[in-house]
Structures are given as structure tokens and as C-alpha cells.
Coordinates of C-alpha atoms and ligand atoms in Angstrom, one line a residue:
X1 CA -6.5 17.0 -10.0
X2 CA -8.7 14.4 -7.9
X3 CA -8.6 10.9 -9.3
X4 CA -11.8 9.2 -9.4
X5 CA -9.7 6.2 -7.7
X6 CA -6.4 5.9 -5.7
X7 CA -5.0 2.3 -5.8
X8 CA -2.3 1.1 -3.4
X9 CA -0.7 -2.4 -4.9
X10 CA -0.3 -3.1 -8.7
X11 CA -0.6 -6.8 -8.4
X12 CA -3.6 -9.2 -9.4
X13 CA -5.8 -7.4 -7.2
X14 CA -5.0 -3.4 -7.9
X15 CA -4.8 -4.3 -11.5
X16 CA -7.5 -6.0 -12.5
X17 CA -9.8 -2.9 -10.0
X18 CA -7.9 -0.5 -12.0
X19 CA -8.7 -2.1 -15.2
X20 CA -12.5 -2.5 -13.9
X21 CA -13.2 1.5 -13.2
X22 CA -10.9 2.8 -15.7
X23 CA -13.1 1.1 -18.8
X24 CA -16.0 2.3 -16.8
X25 CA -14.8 5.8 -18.5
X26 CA -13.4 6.8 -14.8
X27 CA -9.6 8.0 -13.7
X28 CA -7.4 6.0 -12.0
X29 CA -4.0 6.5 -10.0
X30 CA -1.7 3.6 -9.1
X31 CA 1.2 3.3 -6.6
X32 CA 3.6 1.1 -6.5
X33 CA 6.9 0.1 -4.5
X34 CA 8.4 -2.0 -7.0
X35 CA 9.5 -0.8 -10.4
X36 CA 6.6 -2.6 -12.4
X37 CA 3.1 -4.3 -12.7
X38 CA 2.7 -7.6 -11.5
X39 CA 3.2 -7.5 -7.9
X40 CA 4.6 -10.1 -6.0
X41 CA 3.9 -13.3 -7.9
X42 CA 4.7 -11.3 -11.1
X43 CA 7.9 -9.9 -10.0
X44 CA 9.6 -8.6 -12.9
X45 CA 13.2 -7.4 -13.4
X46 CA 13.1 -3.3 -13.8
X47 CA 13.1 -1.5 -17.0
X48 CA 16.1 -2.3 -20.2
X49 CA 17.0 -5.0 -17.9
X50 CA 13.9 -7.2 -18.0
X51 CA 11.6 -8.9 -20.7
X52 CA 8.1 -7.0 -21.2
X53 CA 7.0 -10.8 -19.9
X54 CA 8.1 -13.2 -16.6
X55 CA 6.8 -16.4 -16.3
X56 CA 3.2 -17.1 -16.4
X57 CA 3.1 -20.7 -17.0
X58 CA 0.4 -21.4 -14.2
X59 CA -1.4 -18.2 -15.3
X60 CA -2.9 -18.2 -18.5
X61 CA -5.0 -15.0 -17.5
X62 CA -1.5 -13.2 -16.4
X63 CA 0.2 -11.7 -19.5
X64 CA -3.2 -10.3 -21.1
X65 CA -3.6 -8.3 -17.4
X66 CA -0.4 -6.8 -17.1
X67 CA -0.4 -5.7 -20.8
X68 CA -3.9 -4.0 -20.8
X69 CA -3.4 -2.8 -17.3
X70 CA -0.1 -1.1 -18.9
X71 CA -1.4 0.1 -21.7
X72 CA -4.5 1.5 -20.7
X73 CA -4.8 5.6 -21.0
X74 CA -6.8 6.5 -18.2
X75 CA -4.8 4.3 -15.6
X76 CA -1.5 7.0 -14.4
X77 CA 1.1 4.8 -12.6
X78 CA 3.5 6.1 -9.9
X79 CA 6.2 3.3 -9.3
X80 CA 9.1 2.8 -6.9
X81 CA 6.8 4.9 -4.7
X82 CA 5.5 4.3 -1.2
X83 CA 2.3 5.2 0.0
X84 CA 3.0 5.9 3.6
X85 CA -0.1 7.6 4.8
X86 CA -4.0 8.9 4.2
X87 CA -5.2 11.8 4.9
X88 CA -8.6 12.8 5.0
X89 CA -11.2 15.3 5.9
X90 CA -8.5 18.0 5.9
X91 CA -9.5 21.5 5.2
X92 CA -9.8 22.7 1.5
X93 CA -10.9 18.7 0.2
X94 CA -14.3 17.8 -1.2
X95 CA -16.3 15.4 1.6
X96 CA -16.0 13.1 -0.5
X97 CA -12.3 13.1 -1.2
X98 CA -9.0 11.3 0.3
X99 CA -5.6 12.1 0.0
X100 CA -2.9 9.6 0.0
X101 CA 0.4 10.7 1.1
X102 CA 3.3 9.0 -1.2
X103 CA 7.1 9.0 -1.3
X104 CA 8.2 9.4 -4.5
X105 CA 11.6 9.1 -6.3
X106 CA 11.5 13.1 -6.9
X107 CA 10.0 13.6 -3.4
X108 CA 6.7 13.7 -1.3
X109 CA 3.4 13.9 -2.7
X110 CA -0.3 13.7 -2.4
X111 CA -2.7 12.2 -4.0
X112 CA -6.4 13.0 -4.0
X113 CA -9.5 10.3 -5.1
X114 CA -12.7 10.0 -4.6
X115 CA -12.5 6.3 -3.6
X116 CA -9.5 4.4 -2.3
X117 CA -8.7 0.9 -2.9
X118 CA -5.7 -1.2 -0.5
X119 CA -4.4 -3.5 -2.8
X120 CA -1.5 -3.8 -0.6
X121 CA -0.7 -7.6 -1.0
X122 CA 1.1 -9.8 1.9
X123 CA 4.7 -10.4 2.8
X124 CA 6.2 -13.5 4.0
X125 CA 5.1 -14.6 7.8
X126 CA 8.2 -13.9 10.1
X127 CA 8.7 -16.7 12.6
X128 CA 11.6 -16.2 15.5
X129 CA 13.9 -18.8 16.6
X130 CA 17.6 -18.6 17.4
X131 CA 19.4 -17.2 15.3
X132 CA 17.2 -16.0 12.7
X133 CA 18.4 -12.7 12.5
X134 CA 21.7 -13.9 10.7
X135 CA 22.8 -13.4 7.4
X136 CA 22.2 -15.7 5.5
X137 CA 18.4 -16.8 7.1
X138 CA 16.1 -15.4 4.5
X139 CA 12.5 -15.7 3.9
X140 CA 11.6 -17.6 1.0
X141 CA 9.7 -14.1 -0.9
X142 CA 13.4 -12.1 -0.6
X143 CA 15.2 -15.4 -1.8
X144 CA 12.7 -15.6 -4.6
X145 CA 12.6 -11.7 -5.1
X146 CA 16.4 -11.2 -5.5
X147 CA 16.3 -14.4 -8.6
X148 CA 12.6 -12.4 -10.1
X149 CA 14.0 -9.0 -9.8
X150 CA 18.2 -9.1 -10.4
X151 CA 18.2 -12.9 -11.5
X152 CA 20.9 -13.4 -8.3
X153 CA 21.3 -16.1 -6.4
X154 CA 21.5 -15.8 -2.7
X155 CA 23.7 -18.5 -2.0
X156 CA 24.9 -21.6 -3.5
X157 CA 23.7 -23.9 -1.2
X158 CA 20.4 -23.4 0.2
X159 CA 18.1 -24.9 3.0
X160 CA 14.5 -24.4 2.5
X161 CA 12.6 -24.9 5.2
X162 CA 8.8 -24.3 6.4
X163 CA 5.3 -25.6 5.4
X164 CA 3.7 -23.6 2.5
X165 CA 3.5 -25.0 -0.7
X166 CA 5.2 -22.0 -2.4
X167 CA 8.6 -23.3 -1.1
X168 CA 8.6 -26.6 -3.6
X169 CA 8.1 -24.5 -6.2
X170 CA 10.9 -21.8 -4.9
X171 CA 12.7 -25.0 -4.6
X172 CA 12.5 -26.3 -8.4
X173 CA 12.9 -22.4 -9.4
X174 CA 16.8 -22.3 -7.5
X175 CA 17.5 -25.7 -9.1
X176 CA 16.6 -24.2 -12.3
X177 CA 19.0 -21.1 -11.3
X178 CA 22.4 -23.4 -10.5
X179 CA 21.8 -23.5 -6.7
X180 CA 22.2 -27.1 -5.0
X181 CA 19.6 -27.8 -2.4
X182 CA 21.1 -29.5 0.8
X183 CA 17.4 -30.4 2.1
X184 CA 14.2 -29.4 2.0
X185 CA 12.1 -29.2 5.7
X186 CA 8.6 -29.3 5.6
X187 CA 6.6 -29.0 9.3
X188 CA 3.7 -31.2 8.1
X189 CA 3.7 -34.6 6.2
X190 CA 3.2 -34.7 2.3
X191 CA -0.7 -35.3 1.8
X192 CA -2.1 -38.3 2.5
X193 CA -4.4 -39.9 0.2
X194 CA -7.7 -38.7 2.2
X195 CA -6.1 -34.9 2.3
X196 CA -5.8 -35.8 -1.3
X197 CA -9.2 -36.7 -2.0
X198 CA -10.3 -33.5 0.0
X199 CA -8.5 -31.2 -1.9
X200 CA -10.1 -32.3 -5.3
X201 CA -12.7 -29.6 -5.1
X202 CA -9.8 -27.1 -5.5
X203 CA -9.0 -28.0 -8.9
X204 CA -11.3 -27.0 -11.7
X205 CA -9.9 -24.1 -12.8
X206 CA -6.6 -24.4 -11.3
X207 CA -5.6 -27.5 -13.2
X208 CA -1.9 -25.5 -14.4
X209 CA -1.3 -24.6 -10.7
X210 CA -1.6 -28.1 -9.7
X211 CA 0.5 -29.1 -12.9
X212 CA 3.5 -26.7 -11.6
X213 CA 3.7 -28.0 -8.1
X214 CA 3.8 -31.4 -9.5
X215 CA 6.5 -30.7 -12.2
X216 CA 8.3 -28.9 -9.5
X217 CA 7.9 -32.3 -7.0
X218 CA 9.6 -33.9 -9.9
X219 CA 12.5 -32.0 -10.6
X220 CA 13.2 -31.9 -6.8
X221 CA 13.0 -35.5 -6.8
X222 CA 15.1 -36.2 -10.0
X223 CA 17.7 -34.0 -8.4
X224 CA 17.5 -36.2 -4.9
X225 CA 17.1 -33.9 -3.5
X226 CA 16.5 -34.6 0.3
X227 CA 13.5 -34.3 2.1
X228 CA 12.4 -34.4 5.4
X229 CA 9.5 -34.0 6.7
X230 CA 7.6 -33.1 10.2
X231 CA 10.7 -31.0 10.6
X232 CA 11.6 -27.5 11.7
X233 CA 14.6 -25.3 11.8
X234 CA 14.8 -24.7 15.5
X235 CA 18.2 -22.9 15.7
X236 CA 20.9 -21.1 13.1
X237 CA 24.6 -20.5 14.0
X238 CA 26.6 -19.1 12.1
X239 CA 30.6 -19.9 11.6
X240 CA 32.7 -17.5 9.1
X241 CA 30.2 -17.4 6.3
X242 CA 28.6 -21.2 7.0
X243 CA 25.3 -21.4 8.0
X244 CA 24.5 -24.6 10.8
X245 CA 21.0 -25.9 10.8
X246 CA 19.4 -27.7 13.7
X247 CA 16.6 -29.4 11.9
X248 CA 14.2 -30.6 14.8
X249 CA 11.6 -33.6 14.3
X250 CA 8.2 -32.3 14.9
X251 CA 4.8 -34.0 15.5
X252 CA 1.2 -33.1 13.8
X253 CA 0.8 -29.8 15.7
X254 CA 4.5 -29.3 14.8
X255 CA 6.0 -29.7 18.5
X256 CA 9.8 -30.3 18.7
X257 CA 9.7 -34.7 19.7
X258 CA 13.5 -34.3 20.9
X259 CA 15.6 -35.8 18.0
X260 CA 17.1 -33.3 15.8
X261 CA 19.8 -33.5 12.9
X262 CA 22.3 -30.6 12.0
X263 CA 23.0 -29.1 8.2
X264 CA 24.9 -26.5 6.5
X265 CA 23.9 -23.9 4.0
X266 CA 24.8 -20.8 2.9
X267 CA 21.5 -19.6 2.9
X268 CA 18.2 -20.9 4.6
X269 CA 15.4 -20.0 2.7
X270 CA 12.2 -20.1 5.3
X271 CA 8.4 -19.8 4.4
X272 CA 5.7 -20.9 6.7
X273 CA 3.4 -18.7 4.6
X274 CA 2.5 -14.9 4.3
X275 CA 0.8 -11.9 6.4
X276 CA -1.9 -9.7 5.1
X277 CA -0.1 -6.0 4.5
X278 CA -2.6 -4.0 6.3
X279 CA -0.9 -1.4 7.7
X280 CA -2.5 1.7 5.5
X281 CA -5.8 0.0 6.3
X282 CA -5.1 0.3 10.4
X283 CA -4.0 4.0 9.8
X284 CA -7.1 4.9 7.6
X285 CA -9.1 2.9 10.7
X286 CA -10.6 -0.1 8.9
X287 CA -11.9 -2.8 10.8
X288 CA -9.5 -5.7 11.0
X289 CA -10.6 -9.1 11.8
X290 CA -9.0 -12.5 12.7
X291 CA -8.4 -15.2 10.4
X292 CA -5.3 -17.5 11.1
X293 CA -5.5 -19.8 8.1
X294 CA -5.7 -16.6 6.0
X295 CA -2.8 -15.0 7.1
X296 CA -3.7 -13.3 10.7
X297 CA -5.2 -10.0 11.1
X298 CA -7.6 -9.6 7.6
X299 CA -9.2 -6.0 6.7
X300 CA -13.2 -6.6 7.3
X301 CA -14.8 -5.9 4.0
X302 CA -18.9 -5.9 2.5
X303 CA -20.2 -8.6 -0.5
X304 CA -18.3 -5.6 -3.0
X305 CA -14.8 -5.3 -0.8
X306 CA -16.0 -2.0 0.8
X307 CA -13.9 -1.6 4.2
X308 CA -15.8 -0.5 7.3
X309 CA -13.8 3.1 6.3
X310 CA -15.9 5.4 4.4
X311 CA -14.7 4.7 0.4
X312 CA -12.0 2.7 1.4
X313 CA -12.3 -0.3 -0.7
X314 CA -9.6 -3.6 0.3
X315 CA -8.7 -6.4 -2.5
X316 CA -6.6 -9.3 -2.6
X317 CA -4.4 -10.2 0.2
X318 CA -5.0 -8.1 2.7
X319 CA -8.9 -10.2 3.2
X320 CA -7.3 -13.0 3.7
X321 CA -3.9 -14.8 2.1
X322 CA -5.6 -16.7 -0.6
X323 CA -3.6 -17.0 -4.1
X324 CA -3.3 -15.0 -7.0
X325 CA -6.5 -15.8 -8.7
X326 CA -8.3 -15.1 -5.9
X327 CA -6.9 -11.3 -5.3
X328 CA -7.4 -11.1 -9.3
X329 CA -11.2 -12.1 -8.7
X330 CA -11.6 -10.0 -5.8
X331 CA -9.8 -6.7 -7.3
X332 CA -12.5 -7.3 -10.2
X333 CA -15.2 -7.0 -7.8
X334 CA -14.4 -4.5 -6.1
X335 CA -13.6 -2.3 -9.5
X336 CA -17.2 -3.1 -10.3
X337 CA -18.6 -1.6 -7.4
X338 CA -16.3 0.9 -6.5
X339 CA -17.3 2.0 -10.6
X340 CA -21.0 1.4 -9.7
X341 CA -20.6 3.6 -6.7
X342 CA -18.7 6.2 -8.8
X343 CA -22.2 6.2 -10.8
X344 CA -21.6 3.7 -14.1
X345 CA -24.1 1.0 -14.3
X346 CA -22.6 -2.6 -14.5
X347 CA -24.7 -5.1 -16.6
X348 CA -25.8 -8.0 -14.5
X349 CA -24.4 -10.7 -16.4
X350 CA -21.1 -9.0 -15.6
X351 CA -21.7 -9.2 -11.9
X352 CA -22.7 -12.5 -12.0
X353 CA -19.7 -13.6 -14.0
X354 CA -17.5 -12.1 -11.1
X355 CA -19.3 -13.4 -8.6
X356 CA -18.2 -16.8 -10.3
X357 CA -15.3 -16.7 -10.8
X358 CA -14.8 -15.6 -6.5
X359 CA -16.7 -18.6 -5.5
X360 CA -14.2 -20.6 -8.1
X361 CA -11.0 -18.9 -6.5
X362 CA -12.7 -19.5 -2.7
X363 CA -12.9 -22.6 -2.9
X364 CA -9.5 -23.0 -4.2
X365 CA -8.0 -21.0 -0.9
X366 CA -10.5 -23.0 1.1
X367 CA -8.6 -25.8 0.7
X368 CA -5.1 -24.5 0.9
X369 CA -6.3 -22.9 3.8
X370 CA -7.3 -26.2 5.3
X371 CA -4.3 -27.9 4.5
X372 CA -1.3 -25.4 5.3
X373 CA -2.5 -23.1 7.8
X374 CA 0.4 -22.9 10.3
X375 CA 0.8 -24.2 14.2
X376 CA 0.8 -20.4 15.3
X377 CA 1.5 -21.7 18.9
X378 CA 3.7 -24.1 18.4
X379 CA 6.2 -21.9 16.1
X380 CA 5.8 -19.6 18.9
X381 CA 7.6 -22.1 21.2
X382 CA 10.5 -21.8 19.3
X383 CA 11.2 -18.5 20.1
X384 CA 10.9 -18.7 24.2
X385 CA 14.4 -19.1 25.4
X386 CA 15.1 -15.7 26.9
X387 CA 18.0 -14.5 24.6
X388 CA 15.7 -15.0 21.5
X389 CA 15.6 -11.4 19.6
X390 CA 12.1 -10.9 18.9
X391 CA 12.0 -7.2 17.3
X392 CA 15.0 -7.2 15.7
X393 CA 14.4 -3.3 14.6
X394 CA 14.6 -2.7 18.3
X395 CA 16.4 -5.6 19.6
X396 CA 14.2 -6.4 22.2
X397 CA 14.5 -10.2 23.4
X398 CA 12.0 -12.9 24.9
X399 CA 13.7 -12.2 27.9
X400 CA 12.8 -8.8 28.8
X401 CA 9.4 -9.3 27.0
X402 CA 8.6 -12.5 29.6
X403 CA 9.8 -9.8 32.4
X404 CA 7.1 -7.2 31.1
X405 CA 4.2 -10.0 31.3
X406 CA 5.3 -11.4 34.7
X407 CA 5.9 -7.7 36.3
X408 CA 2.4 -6.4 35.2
X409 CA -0.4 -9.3 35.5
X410 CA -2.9 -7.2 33.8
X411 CA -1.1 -7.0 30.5
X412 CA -2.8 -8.8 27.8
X413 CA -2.3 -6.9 24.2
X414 CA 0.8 -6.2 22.0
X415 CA -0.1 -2.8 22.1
X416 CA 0.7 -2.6 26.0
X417 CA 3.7 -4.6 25.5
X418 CA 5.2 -2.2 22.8
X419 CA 4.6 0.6 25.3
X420 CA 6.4 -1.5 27.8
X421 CA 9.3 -2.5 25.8
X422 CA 9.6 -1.0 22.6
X423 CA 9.0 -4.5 20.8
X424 CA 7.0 -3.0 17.4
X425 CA 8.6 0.7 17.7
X426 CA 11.3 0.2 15.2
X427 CA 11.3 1.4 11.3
X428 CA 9.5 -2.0 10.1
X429 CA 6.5 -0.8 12.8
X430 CA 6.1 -4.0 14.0
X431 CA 5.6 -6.0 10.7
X432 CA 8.4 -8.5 11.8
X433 CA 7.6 -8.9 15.8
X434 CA 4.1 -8.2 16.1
X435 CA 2.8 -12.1 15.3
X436 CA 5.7 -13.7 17.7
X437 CA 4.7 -10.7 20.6
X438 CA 1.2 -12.0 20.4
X439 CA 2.0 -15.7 20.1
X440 CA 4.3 -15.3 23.2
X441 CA 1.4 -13.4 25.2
X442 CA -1.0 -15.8 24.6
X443 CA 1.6 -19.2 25.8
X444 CA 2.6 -16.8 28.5
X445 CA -1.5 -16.1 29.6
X446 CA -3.2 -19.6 27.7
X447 CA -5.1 -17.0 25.8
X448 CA -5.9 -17.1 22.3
X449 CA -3.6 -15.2 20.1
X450 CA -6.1 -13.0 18.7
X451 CA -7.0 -11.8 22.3
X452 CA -4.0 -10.0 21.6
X453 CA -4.9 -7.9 19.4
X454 CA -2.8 -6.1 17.0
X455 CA -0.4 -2.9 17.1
X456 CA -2.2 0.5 15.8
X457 CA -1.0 2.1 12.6
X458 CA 0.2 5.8 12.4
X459 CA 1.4 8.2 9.6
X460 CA 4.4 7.2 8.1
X461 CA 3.4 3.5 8.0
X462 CA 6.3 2.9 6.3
X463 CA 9.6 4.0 6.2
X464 CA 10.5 7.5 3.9
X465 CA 12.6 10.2 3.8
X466 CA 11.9 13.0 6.5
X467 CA 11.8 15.9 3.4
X468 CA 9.0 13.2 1.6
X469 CA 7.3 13.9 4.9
X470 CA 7.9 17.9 5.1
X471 CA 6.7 18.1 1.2
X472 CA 3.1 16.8 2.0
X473 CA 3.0 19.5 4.3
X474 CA -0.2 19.7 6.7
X475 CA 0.8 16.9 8.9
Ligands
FAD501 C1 7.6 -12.2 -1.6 C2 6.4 -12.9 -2.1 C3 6.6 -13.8 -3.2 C4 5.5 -14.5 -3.7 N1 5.6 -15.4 -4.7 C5 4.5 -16.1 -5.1 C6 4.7 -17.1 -6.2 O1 5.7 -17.2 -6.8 N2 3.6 -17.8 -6.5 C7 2.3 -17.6 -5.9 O2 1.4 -18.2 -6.2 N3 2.2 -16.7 -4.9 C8 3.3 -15.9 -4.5 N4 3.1 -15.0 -3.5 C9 1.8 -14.8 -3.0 C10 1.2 -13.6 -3.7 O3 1.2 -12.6 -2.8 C11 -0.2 -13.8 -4.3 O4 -0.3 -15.0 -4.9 C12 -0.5 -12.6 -5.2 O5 0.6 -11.9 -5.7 C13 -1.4 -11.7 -4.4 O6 -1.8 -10.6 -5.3 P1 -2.2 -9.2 -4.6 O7 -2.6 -8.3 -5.8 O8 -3.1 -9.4 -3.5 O9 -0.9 -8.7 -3.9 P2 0.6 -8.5 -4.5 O10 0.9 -9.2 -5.7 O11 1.5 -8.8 -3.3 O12 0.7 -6.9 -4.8 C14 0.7 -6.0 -3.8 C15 1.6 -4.8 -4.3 O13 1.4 -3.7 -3.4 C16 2.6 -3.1 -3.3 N5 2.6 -2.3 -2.0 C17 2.3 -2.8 -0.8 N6 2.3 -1.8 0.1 C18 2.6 -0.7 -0.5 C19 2.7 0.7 -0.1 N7 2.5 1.1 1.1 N8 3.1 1.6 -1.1 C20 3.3 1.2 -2.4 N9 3.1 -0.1 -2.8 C21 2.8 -1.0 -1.9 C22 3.7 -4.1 -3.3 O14 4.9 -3.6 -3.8 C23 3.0 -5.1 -4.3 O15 3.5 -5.0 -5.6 C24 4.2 -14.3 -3.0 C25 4.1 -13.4 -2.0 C26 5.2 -12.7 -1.5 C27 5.0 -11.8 -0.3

């Protein structure tokens, strides 16, 4: 059967599109990696072990979502299942129609729509220094998936360390859990009062949000917990199963000013913000275009999320890292015209009501945008002594990378440089290396990062098993 829409990512985004077309009276087909709705601020724990609800405190809007999103008839959900491909124009399917190519937990599949719409969310920015492939140095999403998902800890003494907001609350959240925080590193300063001032246009309508950073601010501080500020981890070592920190002083572009301070943890929990998930969107060939403060490379998109890809629609995250509410707005959208496009006529006081409330979420990620974007080049720094791993899939270090660069004077993208060295090649397909590969081309050349470019996409995107592959057959 073809689905009038495929959706890749049931988070705010993929849920509320889902919810738009499939009251529009159209059919609607959801995959997802994780075992329920709510994506990756809604983490839930899977099935008899978790609550029908998590926590929505700051999100009002969240429980009413996931529950008609999981009741509704006409949306068909396919969890703990990767979409790792799409196919199209392939003999025997409609013009009209695309096939997505999913792993399953009974095996590979295919699904065909009429439309297609990435949903595919962000995961946390990697950032290479020595030492960071250790166990024990996690990012901040996998510390916070492992207490969302299994309630765990990942260790009972924990570092966090990095500069997006997201890691006071992670911060307040392991407090909450038992965990004792040795110190808490942020690479910028807490906001003045003028970066105060400017980020007042952020809050109507995200008053709560606001509220849960500062109750989380004040449990950190009730628990003195120690904070430092201008300060990076610069370098891990690891001795039985301790973890030693250097903690380096940094200026306002976050370069190291020589005095540094060493701490232990059993886990350092690192977040210097996310990365747009856009590798289905580089296989299906949408446009990608730069945006640093949103995340890095964003899938280009029309005023109704339309990718440059015929039907291939793009919501939340992967336009730009901007917040829940905002991928929740934007999934809206583009249900409305991915249902007006399917032939159902949307009232104009619906429209203009989303249109609202995506100039209300904007300006929201405008200013987080403004205040936390990360010093790409100077996080690159730490990453140029020559034994630095860089791909860790592939093991491939600064070292032989440097080599490549000074060896061949004409090479100027991380796509050359995976050619040359393998850096990208590895199961995670580059997700991990490819930001520190361009950061360390452009120091290496004084080139802007996005002069780069970025590494292609090819079928599987992601990880599966080879007989997934075999079972969708025409490949
Ligand atoms: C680990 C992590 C934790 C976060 N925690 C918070 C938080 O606590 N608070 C906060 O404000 N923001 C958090 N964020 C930011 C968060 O991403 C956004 O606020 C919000 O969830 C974005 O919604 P979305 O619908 O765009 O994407 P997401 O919520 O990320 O949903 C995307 C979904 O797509 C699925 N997916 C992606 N690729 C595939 C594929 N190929 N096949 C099948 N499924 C796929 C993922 O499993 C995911 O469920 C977190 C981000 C990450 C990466």
C-alpha cells in the first residue's frame, strides 16, 4: 500500500506533521529508532517499564501531542526501526511515489508515500580533544538518554562541561538522580545584564522554559555546586576507572589563556550543542546550506518546509537547531502544506495561526542562537596535536590528516580528505569527524569552515544488518 506520507522522526516535528495530514483525512506512516513518541526531548522509557507520560513541565503543549499523535487511527507507527535509505524513481512506482528503505526488528522493508517528510532531529555536536574517546567522556544527550530511557546513572561523579544551556538543566536533572557534580565548565560567561536585556524578546511564550533553567540554576547552586566559567576540557586521561580533567581557562572566543586546573570524575558529561541529522536528506539530494549558530550544515527548505528534492518535505532540527517549540511549529507547517499539496484545502485562519506561532518560536531560537552559538575554530584548536583521534570509527589522527593537507596543496573539502584518509568511512559515516575534519581544513588553509563542504550521503546511511539490506532487494 502507498502511504499518502512517510515520516522519518517522531518527535515535535514528525508528530505534530503527522497529526496535521492525518486529520486532513490522509494516511500516514512513521519511523522511528527509539521505542516511542516523543523524540529526543521526550525520551521515554520503553513499553511495561515506563509511565504513558515523562516530564513536561516546560511543555504544556507536550502531553496533549504525544497522546493524540498515539492515538490517532490513520497515523501507522514503525518503532525501533531505522530508516537507512530512499529510493525513488525505481521501476514499477507511480511518478509520484518514494520508497523508504527501513530496518526493522523482523527485518528489511520498504515503504512507499506520496510525500516524504525528514523529521530526523539532531544529535549532540562532537568536539575532539585528547582523550575524548575514553570511557567515561560522554556527550551530555547519551548521559541524559541512559537516566530518560533506563533511569541509570552513568557515573557517580560527573563533570559537565561545554556551553549550551541544556547542560544546567542536565545538571539539576543528575542532582535529582543521586549523582554529585564535581564542577560544572561553561566556555562563555553567565549573561551579563545587557545579554540579559537582549534576550527579553525570547520570552513570551516561553515563560516555563525560562522558569526551568532558573529553578535548575538554583538547585545547582543550593547544592554548591562549583562553577567555572570561560573554561574548557582541553584533555582526559584516564587511570583504572578515574577520569582526570584538564579544565583550561579560556577567553571570549574561547581560546586556551595558559592556566588550567585538573579534576576527577567518573564521567564527563560534554555538550557544546547539537548537529542537524541530515544524512537521509544528503542521500535523497536535498540542498544543504550553512548555518553555524543553527547547528552546521541545515537542509534548505521553501516558506512550507519543501526541500529542493521533489516531495521531500524537512521539519524541525535538521533547518536549523532551534528548540522543541520551534520543530513543533515547523512540523505543523509543513503538515499543512504537505496536506494542501496532497489536495485538502486548509482554512486561512489556520495558516495564519501557524505562521504565528513560527515567528513566536524564531524569535525564541534567534536569541539562543545569538547567545550560545559555539567558537567552531577555536574548539577546533583543541584537537591539533598530531596524536589527536579525529574519526574514531576509523582511527584516523590529526596527524596523518595534517600530512594529507600539507602533501596535496590543492585539497580543500572533507570529501577529498576522506578519500585521502578514510576520516568519515567508518559505520557512524562521518557523523562524529566530519565537523572537526572541516574545522581543521579551514585553520590548516585560513578558510572558512563551510568552504569545506560536507561528506556525501549514500544508501545505508546508517548502520543495519546486511539481510535488512538483501530484503529490500533492488539495490
Ligand atoms: C540526545 C538529545 C537530548 C536532548 N534533550 C533535550 C532536552 O532535554 N531539552 C530540550 O529542550 N532539548 C533537548 N534536545 C534538543 C531536541 O533535539 C529538541 O529540542 C527537539 O527534540 C527537536 O525536535 P525534533 O522533532 O526536531 O527532533 P527529535 O526530537 O530529535 O526527533 C527526531 C527523531 O528522529 C528519529 N530518527 C532520526 N534519524 C532516524 C532514522 N534514520 N531512522 C529512524 N528514526 C530516526 C530519532 O530517533 C528521534 O526520535 C536534545 C537533543 C538531543 C540530541
Amino acid at each position: 500500500m502507498t502511504q499518502d506520507l512517510a515520516i522519518v522522526g517522531a518527535g515535535p516535528a514528525g508528530m505534530a506533521a503527522a497529526l496535521a495530514v492525518a486529520e486532513a483525512g490522509f494516511s500516514v506512516a512513521v519511523v522511528d529508532e527509539q521505542a516511542r513518541a516523543g523524540g529526543q526531548i521526550f525520551r521515554r522509557p520503553p513499553g511495561a517499564l515506563g509511565e504513558r507520560h515523562g516530564s513536561y513541565r516546560p511543555y504544556p503543549w507536550a502531553r496533549e501531542l504525544i497522546e493524540r499523535f498515539e492515538d490517532h487511527p490513520r497515523i501507522e507507527t514503525h518503532f525501533r526501526s531505522t530508516a537507512f535509505g530512499v529510493l525513488r524513481d525505481r521501476e514499477g512506482l507511480a511518478s509520484t511515489a518514494l520508497e523508504l528503505a527501513v530496518s526493522t526488528p523482523t527485518g528489511g522493508r520498504k515503504i512507499a508515500s506520496r510525500r516524504l517528510l525528514l523529521a530526523t532531529g539532531a544529535y549532540d555536536m562532537p568536539v575532539a580533544f585528547p582523550g575524548w574517546t575514553l570511557p567515561g567522556v560522554m556527550t551530555a544527550g547519551a548521559v541524559q538518554s541512559l537516566l530518560k530511557s533506563q533511569k541509570l546513572l552513568a557515573g557517580q561523579r560527573v563533570v559537565v562541561a561545554g556551553s549550551h544551556p541544556i547542560q544546567l538543566i542536565l545538571a539539576a536533572q543528575l542532582l535529582d538522580a543521586g549523582a554529585e557534580i564535581s564542577e560544572i565548565a561553561l566556555a562563555r560567561d553567565l549573561p551579563g545584564l545587557v545579554e540579559m536585556a537582549q534576550s527579553l524578546p525570547a520570552i513570551p511564550g516561553h515563560v516555563s522554559i525560562f522558569a526551568e533553567g532558573m529553578r535548575a540554576l538554583a538547585k545547582i547552586l543550593r547544592h554548591r555546586v562549583p562553577i567555572s566559567r570561560r573554561t574548557v576540557v582541553s584533555e582526559v586521561v584516564r587511570t583504572d576507572n578515574t577520569l582526570e580533567l584538564r579544565l583550561s581557562r579560556v577567553d571570549s572566543d574561547w581560546k586556551k589563556t595558559g592556566a588550567d586546573h585538573w579534576v576527577e570524575a567518573d564521567v564527563l558529561a560534554l555538550g557544546y550543542g547539537f548537529t542537524p541529522s541530515t544524512e537521509l536528506a544528503r542521500q535523497v539530494g536535498c540542498d544543504l546550506s550553512w548555518n553555524s549558530a543553527g547547528g552546521g550544515w541545515t537542509v534548505s527548505h521553501d516558506a512550507g518546509f519543501q526541500s529542493s528534492a521533489p516531495d521531500v518535505f524537512v521539519a524541525g532540527e535538521p533547518t536549523g537547531v532551534a528548540g522543541a517549540e520551534r520543530a513543533w511549529a515547523e512540523g505543523h507547517m509543513a503538515g499543512l502544506t504537505i496536506a494542501a499539496s496532497l489536495g485538502a484545502a486548509i482554512q486561512p485562519a489556520t495558516l495564519a495561526r501557524a505562521k504565528r506561532r513560527l515567528a513566536g518560536a524564531a524569535r525564541f531560537a534567534g536569541v539562543m542562537h545569538t547567545m550560545f552559538e559555539p567558537r567552531r575554530a577555536a574548539l577546533a584548536e583543541l584537537s591539533r596535536q598530531e596524536e589527536t583521534v579525529i574519526c574514531r570509527c576509523e582511527e584516523i589522527r590529526n596527524g596523518t590528516i595534517e600530512d594529507a593537507l600539507q602533501n596535496n596543496p590543492f585539497m580543500q573539502s572533507a570529501s577529498a580528505v576522506k578519500l585521502e584518509c578514510r576520516s568519515g568511512m567508518g559505520p557512524c559515516q562521518g557523523r562524529y569527524c566530519e565537523g572537526t575534519v572541516a574545522a581543521r581544513i579551514a585553520a590548516i588553509r585560513d578558510a572558512p569552515i563551510e568552504a569545506s563542504g560536507y561528506f556525501n550521503a549514500h544508501l545505508p546511511v546508517k548502520p543495519v544488518p546486511l539481510q535488512d539490506y538483501r530484503d529490500i532487494g533492488d539495490v
